[in-house]
N, CA, C and O of each residue as an XYZ file, in Angstrom:
548
protein
N     120.447   -200.477     -9.204
C     121.716   -199.976     -8.668
C     122.848   -200.897     -9.132
O     122.736   -202.121     -9.056
N     123.926   -200.300     -9.608
C     125.081   -201.091    -10.048
C     125.812   -201.686     -8.850
O     125.858   -201.079     -7.779
N     126.379   -202.863     -9.032
C     127.228   -203.472     -8.015
C     128.628   -202.897     -8.195
O     129.253   -203.087     -9.239
N     129.119   -202.197     -7.181
C     130.447   -201.569     -7.240
C     131.422   -202.423     -6.458
O     131.247   -202.638     -5.258
N     132.460   -202.914     -7.144
C     133.473   -203.718     -6.457
C     134.874   -203.099     -6.503
O     135.807   -203.611     -5.885
N     135.007   -201.998     -7.240
C     136.307   -201.313     -7.304
C     136.117   -199.801     -7.353
O     135.166   -199.290     -7.944
N     137.046   -199.109     -6.715
C     137.176   -197.660     -6.836
C     138.539   -197.453     -7.474
O     139.565   -197.813     -6.896
N     138.548   -196.875     -8.661
C     139.794   -196.736     -9.416
C     140.173   -195.259     -9.470
O     139.394   -194.418     -9.917
N     141.390   -194.960     -9.004
C     141.865   -193.578     -8.913
C     142.760   -193.274    -10.115
O     143.683   -194.022    -10.438
N     142.457   -192.163    -10.756
C     143.142   -191.708    -11.966
C     143.712   -190.310    -11.752
O     143.439   -189.656    -10.746
N     144.508   -189.871    -12.720
C     144.869   -188.463    -12.837
C     144.407   -188.011    -14.216
O     144.114   -188.844    -15.074
N     144.339   -186.715    -14.435
C     143.902   -186.199    -15.735
C     145.048   -186.096    -16.741
O     144.830   -185.722    -17.893
N     146.274   -186.428    -16.306
C     147.457   -186.344    -17.168
C     147.620   -184.935    -17.736
O     147.863   -184.746    -18.928
N     147.479   -183.950    -16.839
C     147.681   -182.553    -17.197
C     148.833   -181.999    -16.366
O     149.120   -182.524    -15.290
N     149.502   -180.944    -16.844
C     150.661   -180.410    -16.133
C     150.312   -179.854    -14.750
O     149.206   -179.368    -14.512
N     151.272   -179.939    -13.868
C     151.141   -179.420    -12.508
C     150.658   -177.980    -12.551
O     151.175   -177.169    -13.320
N     149.663   -177.663    -11.722
C     149.167   -176.305    -11.602
C     148.150   -175.882    -12.646
O     147.541   -174.820    -12.511
N     147.951   -176.679    -13.678
C     146.969   -176.327    -14.712
C     145.591   -176.756    -14.224
O     145.329   -177.946    -14.047
N     144.726   -175.793    -14.012
C     143.384   -176.098    -13.541
C     142.549   -176.602    -14.711
O     142.573   -176.032    -15.802
N     141.817   -177.670    -14.469
C     140.990   -178.292    -15.490
C     139.603   -178.501    -14.897
O     139.471   -179.001    -13.780
N     138.587   -178.125    -15.631
C     137.209   -178.271    -15.167
C     136.589   -179.556    -15.706
O     137.062   -180.125    -16.690
N     135.536   -179.996    -15.052
C     134.794   -181.171    -15.513
C     134.352   -180.969    -16.961
O     134.383   -181.912    -17.752
N     133.943   -179.762    -17.315
C     133.509   -179.476    -18.689
C     134.640   -179.703    -19.691
O     134.398   -180.170    -20.804
N     135.879   -179.373    -19.302
C     137.034   -179.616    -20.179
C     137.209   -181.116    -20.425
O     137.379   -181.559    -21.561
N     137.165   -181.881    -19.341
C     137.349   -183.337    -19.442
C     136.210   -183.951    -20.254
O     136.434   -184.843    -21.072
N     134.992   -183.469    -20.025
C     133.839   -183.944    -20.787
C     134.079   -183.725    -22.278
O     133.818   -184.621    -23.081
N     134.570   -182.554    -22.658
C     134.857   -182.251    -24.062
C     135.938   -183.187    -24.606
O     135.789   -183.740    -25.696
N     137.025   -183.365    -23.852
C     138.110   -184.259    -24.299
C     137.587   -185.670    -24.529
O     137.914   -186.308    -25.530
N     136.778   -186.148    -23.601
C     136.269   -187.520    -23.723
C     135.282   -187.636    -24.889
O     135.276   -188.655    -25.580
N     134.459   -186.631    -25.121
C     133.556   -186.653    -26.270
C     134.357   -186.654    -27.577
O     133.975   -187.319    -28.540
N     135.469   -185.907    -27.606
C     136.322   -185.888    -28.798
C     136.953   -187.245    -29.056
O     137.323   -187.561    -30.186
N     137.075   -188.047    -28.004
C     137.613   -189.412    -28.150
C     136.517   -190.428    -28.464
O     136.797   -191.620    -28.595
N     135.268   -189.966    -28.585
C     134.172   -190.848    -28.947
C     133.339   -191.357    -27.785
O     132.432   -192.165    -27.987
N     133.628   -190.903    -26.569
C     132.818   -191.296    -25.414
C     131.513   -190.503    -25.451
O     131.419   -189.479    -26.128
N     130.509   -190.984    -24.718
C     129.241   -190.242    -24.676
C     129.283   -189.082    -23.695
O     128.293   -188.367    -23.540
N     130.397   -188.892    -23.043
C     130.594   -187.812    -22.083
C     131.766   -188.162    -21.191
O     132.491   -189.123    -21.449
N     131.950   -187.384    -20.150
C     133.059   -187.625    -19.232
C     133.016   -189.078    -18.750
O     131.953   -189.602    -18.415
N     134.174   -189.709    -18.721
C     134.243   -191.109    -18.322
C     134.371   -191.314    -16.829
O     134.025   -192.380    -16.319
N     134.866   -190.302    -16.112
C     135.044   -190.392    -14.660
C     133.731   -190.063    -13.955
O     132.918   -189.283    -14.450
N     133.550   -190.668    -12.803
C     132.369   -190.359    -11.995
C     132.591   -189.119    -11.129
O     131.650   -188.387    -10.822
N     133.844   -188.894    -10.743
C     134.182   -187.747     -9.890
C     135.542   -187.201    -10.296
O     136.404   -187.936    -10.779
N     135.722   -185.890    -10.090
C     136.987   -185.220    -10.365
C     137.326   -184.336     -9.169
O     136.478   -183.590     -8.679
N     138.578   -184.426     -8.701
C     139.057   -183.601     -7.587
C     139.927   -182.496     -8.176
O     140.988   -182.766     -8.740
N     139.471   -181.249     -8.041
C     140.211   -180.138     -8.630
C     141.406   -179.730     -7.761
O     141.613   -180.285     -6.682
N     142.183   -178.765     -8.235
C     143.403   -178.353     -7.535
C     143.136   -177.847     -6.119
O     143.982   -177.985     -5.235
N     141.963   -177.263     -5.911
C     141.606   -176.749     -4.587
C     141.035   -177.805     -3.661
O     140.710   -177.507     -2.512
N     140.905   -179.045     -4.144
C     140.384   -180.123     -3.321
C     138.874   -180.268     -3.360
O     138.304   -181.021     -2.570
N     138.224   -179.561     -4.264
C     136.774   -179.691     -4.400
C     136.475   -180.906     -5.267
O     137.062   -181.078     -6.334
N     135.557   -181.746     -4.799
C     135.158   -182.942     -5.534
C     133.939   -182.583     -6.381
O     132.917   -182.138     -5.858
N     134.059   -182.783     -7.696
C     132.996   -182.474     -8.640
C     132.427   -183.768     -9.212
O     133.165   -184.717     -9.477
N     131.127   -183.796     -9.398
C     130.479   -184.939    -10.032
C     130.763   -184.911    -11.523
O     130.778   -183.850    -12.148
N     130.987   -186.082    -12.079
C     131.139   -186.250    -13.514
C     129.970   -187.073    -14.016
O     128.819   -186.647    -13.933
N     130.266   -188.246    -14.533
C     129.225   -189.173    -14.972
C     128.461   -189.685    -13.758
O     129.050   -189.873    -12.693
N     127.180   -189.909    -13.901
C     126.376   -190.444    -12.800
C     126.912   -191.810    -12.371
O     127.282   -192.630    -13.211
N     126.950   -192.043    -11.071
C     127.417   -193.330    -10.549
C     126.536   -194.471    -11.048
O     126.991   -195.612    -11.129
N     125.301   -194.180    -11.379
C     124.398   -195.214    -11.891
C     124.767   -195.645    -13.312
O     124.317   -196.691    -13.780
N     125.574   -194.853    -13.989
C     126.023   -195.195    -15.337
C     127.391   -195.864    -15.282
O     128.236   -195.515    -14.457
N     127.592   -196.817    -16.160
C     128.912   -197.440    -16.287
C     129.880   -196.376    -16.774
O     129.569   -195.626    -17.699
N     131.048   -196.306    -16.156
C     132.045   -195.322    -16.531
C     132.759   -195.670    -17.819
O     132.506   -196.707    -18.432
N     133.651   -194.791    -18.217
C     134.529   -195.003    -19.371
C     135.904   -194.511    -18.937
O     136.412   -193.514    -19.449
N     136.497   -195.227    -17.983
C     137.749   -194.770    -17.393
C     138.795   -195.863    -17.274
O     139.971   -195.553    -17.087
N     138.412   -197.134    -17.374
C     139.382   -198.227    -17.213
C     138.904   -199.437    -17.998
O     138.076   -200.216    -17.524
N     139.434   -199.581    -19.200
C     139.015   -200.653    -20.105
C     139.024   -202.014    -19.397
O     140.014   -202.416    -18.784
N     137.898   -202.696    -19.505
C     137.758   -204.021    -18.923
C     137.276   -204.024    -17.478
O     136.945   -205.079    -16.937
N     137.233   -202.844    -16.845
C     136.852   -202.751    -15.430
C     135.784   -201.699    -15.165
O     135.514   -201.380    -14.007
N     135.178   -201.159    -16.197
C     134.208   -200.088    -16.023
C     132.894   -200.540    -15.390
O     132.297   -199.803    -14.605
N     132.448   -201.733    -15.724
C     131.120   -202.182    -15.307
C     130.921   -202.132    -13.795
O     129.876   -201.671    -13.336
N     131.881   -202.586    -13.017
C     131.715   -202.656    -11.568
C     132.566   -201.672    -10.798
O     132.921   -201.926     -9.647
N     132.900   -200.549    -11.417
C     133.804   -199.622    -10.731
C     133.294   -198.185    -10.768
O     132.409   -197.819    -11.542
N     133.898   -197.401     -9.895
C     133.715   -195.955     -9.880
C     135.077   -195.348    -10.205
O     136.086   -195.732     -9.613
N     135.110   -194.410    -11.136
C     136.343   -193.727    -11.508
C     136.438   -192.357    -10.865
O     135.557   -191.513    -11.031
N     137.519   -192.149    -10.127
C     137.781   -190.871     -9.470
C     139.109   -190.350    -10.011
O     140.119   -191.050     -9.945
N     139.119   -189.145    -10.539
C     140.350   -188.570    -11.090
C     140.711   -187.299    -10.338
O     139.844   -186.512     -9.958
N     142.004   -187.115    -10.133
C     142.457   -185.822     -9.617
C     143.095   -185.066    -10.769
O     143.691   -185.669    -11.662
N     142.971   -183.749    -10.748
C     143.544   -182.891    -11.788
C     145.052   -182.854    -11.598
O     145.538   -182.542    -10.510
N     145.787   -183.170    -12.646
C     147.245   -183.165    -12.611
C     147.800   -184.498    -13.034
O     147.151   -185.260    -13.751
N     149.005   -184.775    -12.585
C     149.645   -186.045    -12.883
C     150.895   -185.942    -13.731
O     151.634   -186.916    -13.876
N     151.139   -184.756    -14.300
C     152.360   -184.539    -15.078
C     153.129   -183.364    -14.486
O     152.535   -182.423    -13.960
N     154.449   -183.427    -14.577
C     155.259   -182.300    -14.118
C     154.964   -181.088    -14.999
O     154.228   -181.191    -15.980
N     155.531   -179.962    -14.649
C     155.262   -178.711    -15.370
C     155.615   -178.799    -16.850
O     155.078   -178.042    -17.659
N     156.524   -179.725    -17.218
C     156.884   -179.859    -18.629
C     155.772   -180.498    -19.456
O     155.842   -180.503    -20.685
N     154.746   -181.039    -18.794
C     153.621   -181.647    -19.492
C     153.905   -183.016    -20.063
O     153.087   -183.559    -20.805
N     155.066   -183.592    -19.724
C     155.459   -184.881    -20.294
C     155.801   -185.927    -19.246
O     155.519   -187.111    -19.434
N     156.405   -185.502    -18.148
C     156.931   -186.425    -17.155
C     155.895   -186.729    -16.075
O     155.417   -185.812    -15.407
N     155.537   -188.015    -15.891
C     154.596   -188.350    -14.824
C     155.151   -187.916    -13.467
O     156.337   -188.087    -13.185
N     154.276   -187.354    -12.633
C     154.680   -186.881    -11.309
C     153.469   -186.827    -10.391
O     152.337   -186.649    -10.841
N     153.724   -186.981     -9.106
C     152.666   -186.808     -8.122
C     152.520   -185.309     -7.896
O     153.249   -184.714     -7.102
N     151.579   -184.716     -8.594
C     151.385   -183.265     -8.549
C     150.234   -182.864     -7.635
O     149.840   -181.698     -7.616
N     149.692   -183.807     -6.882
C     148.551   -183.477     -6.030
C     148.903   -182.351     -5.067
O     149.951   -182.368     -4.421
N     148.013   -181.381     -4.987
C     148.167   -180.316     -3.999
C     147.828   -180.894     -2.626
O     147.237   -181.969     -2.527
N     148.205   -180.178     -1.574
C     147.834   -180.634     -0.232
C     146.324   -180.776     -0.118
O     145.830   -181.727      0.487
N     145.589   -179.829     -0.700
C     144.120   -179.885     -0.656
C     143.597   -181.117     -1.393
O     142.640   -181.748     -0.943
N     144.210   -181.460     -2.512
C     143.788   -182.656     -3.244
C     144.065   -183.922     -2.438
O     143.242   -184.837     -2.411
N     145.215   -183.975     -1.786
C     145.550   -185.157     -0.984
C     144.526   -185.378      0.112
O     144.056   -186.497      0.317
N     144.179   -184.305      0.818
C     143.198   -184.400      1.909
C     141.828   -184.793      1.350
O     141.176   -185.700      1.866
N     141.401   -184.102      0.295
C     140.075   -184.354     -0.272
C     139.969   -185.750     -0.868
O     138.963   -186.433     -0.682
N     140.995   -186.168     -1.576
C     140.972   -187.487     -2.207
C     140.886   -188.585     -1.149
O     140.111   -189.531     -1.292
N     141.673   -188.458     -0.104
C     141.644   -189.450      0.979
C     140.264   -189.491      1.624
O     139.700   -190.568      1.816
N     139.724   -188.333      1.956
C     138.411   -188.276      2.608
C     137.316   -188.799      1.681
O     136.427   -189.529      2.120
N     137.376   -188.430      0.408
C     136.330   -188.846     -0.504
C     136.375   -190.351     -0.766
O     135.334   -191.006     -0.796
N     137.561   -190.893     -0.952
C     137.662   -192.341     -1.156
C     137.188   -193.074      0.099
O     136.528   -194.109     -0.004
N     137.512   -192.558      1.262
C     137.010   -193.171      2.497
C     135.484   -193.118      2.553
O     134.854   -194.068      3.017
N     134.887   -192.035      2.092
C     133.422   -191.938      2.047
C     132.848   -192.953      1.056
O     131.848   -193.608      1.352
N     133.467   -193.086     -0.106
C     133.018   -194.095     -1.059
C     133.125   -195.495     -0.465
O     132.252   -196.335     -0.682
N     134.204   -195.746      0.289
C     134.364   -197.051      0.949
C     133.262   -197.280      1.982
O     132.835   -198.416      2.190
N     132.804   -196.222      2.623
C     131.693   -196.363      3.573
C     130.412   -196.757      2.836
O     129.643   -197.591      3.314
N     130.191   -196.148      1.671
C     128.998   -196.428      0.873
C     129.087   -197.798      0.203
O     128.094   -198.518      0.098
N     130.292   -198.144     -0.247
C     130.529   -199.410     -0.954
C     131.594   -200.199     -0.182
O     132.736   -200.286     -0.634
N     131.244   -200.767      0.963
C     132.247   -201.378      1.843
C     132.989   -202.568      1.234
O     134.090   -202.889      1.679
N     132.425   -203.216      0.246
C     133.101   -204.359     -0.371
C     134.038   -203.953     -1.502
O     134.764   -204.790     -2.039
N     134.025   -202.682     -1.864
C     134.870   -202.211     -2.965
C     136.319   -202.095     -2.518
O     136.606   -201.698     -1.389
N     137.220   -202.445     -3.417
C     138.656   -202.270     -3.177
C     139.116   -201.025     -3.931
O     138.488   -200.616     -4.907
N     140.205   -200.430     -3.479
C     140.716   -199.187     -4.057
C     141.998   -199.497     -4.833
O     142.884   -200.203     -4.351
N     142.067   -198.949     -6.043
C     143.194   -199.238     -6.930
C     143.630   -197.993     -7.694
O     142.793   -197.172     -8.069
N     144.927   -197.848     -7.928
C     145.367   -196.830     -8.886
C     145.138   -197.375    -10.300
O     145.219   -198.585    -10.515
N     144.859   -196.514    -11.240
C     144.640   -196.912    -12.630
C     145.810   -197.750    -13.163
O     145.624   -198.643    -13.990
N     146.996   -197.447    -12.681
C     148.193   -198.148    -13.156
C     148.170   -199.649    -12.871
O     148.952   -200.388    -13.469
N     147.309   -200.116    -11.988
C     147.191   -201.562    -11.760
C     146.525   -202.273    -12.933
O     146.674   -203.485    -13.092
N     145.791   -201.524    -13.755
C     145.020   -202.127    -14.828
C     145.464   -201.695    -16.222
O     144.977   -202.230    -17.219
N     146.369   -200.748    -16.301
C     146.825   -200.234    -17.590
C     148.305   -199.901    -17.499
O     148.813   -199.588    -16.422
N     148.981   -199.968    -18.609
C     150.415   -199.659    -18.655
C     150.586   -198.141    -18.666
O     151.035   -197.551    -19.649
N     150.216   -197.533    -17.547
C     150.300   -196.080    -17.396
C     150.861   -195.773    -16.016
O     150.783   -196.603    -15.110
N     151.415   -194.603    -15.860
C     151.909   -194.174    -14.545
C     150.792   -193.547    -13.726
O     151.020   -193.117    -12.595
N     149.614   -193.490    -14.270
C     148.472   -192.782    -13.691
C     147.788   -193.618    -12.626
O     147.475   -194.779    -12.890
N     147.544   -193.098    -11.456
C     148.174   -191.907    -10.893
C     149.512   -192.282    -10.276
O     149.752   -193.443     -9.947
N     150.355   -191.320    -10.126
C     151.703   -191.581     -9.638
C     151.819   -191.168     -8.182
O     152.244   -190.052     -7.881
N     151.437   -192.074     -7.267
C     151.797   -191.879     -5.872
C     152.616   -193.092     -5.550
O     152.064   -194.168     -5.317
N     153.902   -192.949     -5.531
C     154.762   -194.117     -5.363
C     155.732   -193.950     -4.207
O     156.179   -192.850     -3.882
N     156.031   -195.068     -3.612
C     157.073   -195.156     -2.602
C     157.950   -196.303     -3.054
O     157.546   -197.461     -2.950
N     159.124   -196.017     -3.547
C     159.920   -197.072     -4.171
C     159.234   -197.449     -5.462
O     158.953   -196.582     -6.289
N     158.958   -198.729     -5.650
C     158.304   -199.163     -6.872
C     156.862   -199.576     -6.633
O     156.212   -200.087     -7.546
N     156.349   -199.368     -5.433
C     154.984   -199.791     -5.119
C     154.036   -198.590     -5.040
O     154.363   -197.579     -4.419
N     152.867   -198.704     -5.669
C     151.904   -197.598     -5.552
C     151.405   -197.493     -4.113
O     151.248   -198.499     -3.420
N     151.168   -196.301     -3.693
C     150.606   -196.076     -2.353
C     149.091   -196.045     -2.446
O     148.537   -195.566     -3.435
N     148.436   -196.540     -1.449
C     146.976   -196.459     -1.365
C     146.593   -195.047     -0.900
O     147.340   -194.407     -0.160
N     145.453   -194.584     -1.332
C     145.019   -193.252     -0.931
C     144.263   -193.278      0.384
O     144.003   -192.223      0.964
N     143.908   -194.452      0.865
C     143.184   -194.544      2.138
C     144.126   -194.934      3.251
O     143.704   -195.062      4.400
């Protein structure tokens, strides 16, 4: 069993309202040279949490932090123009993401929760209040 010390929350960097399936993300990641989807879980627009890469496998979602982390992505993250970072989470995604991260924290009580933007020069995910990222828990 891998030692999990971080839960890293991502977005798929897709336009608001565009539904994306795990199979789509898997294809995109394979096209980038990954062995498959890099995220362990994906939260779709309806708030359904889908399994991606097995938690027993090291992810491919946050360079330098994959070994001890779980990657959770929500579908969205860009405004309708497809260019501007935005908090596009649906109400269902907000509820599901909060509940799911809390469940992961129950399973991995020593893990800390982080937005991807803490480890990369990206706006992903964009839940901000002023200039500080908001925690999902």
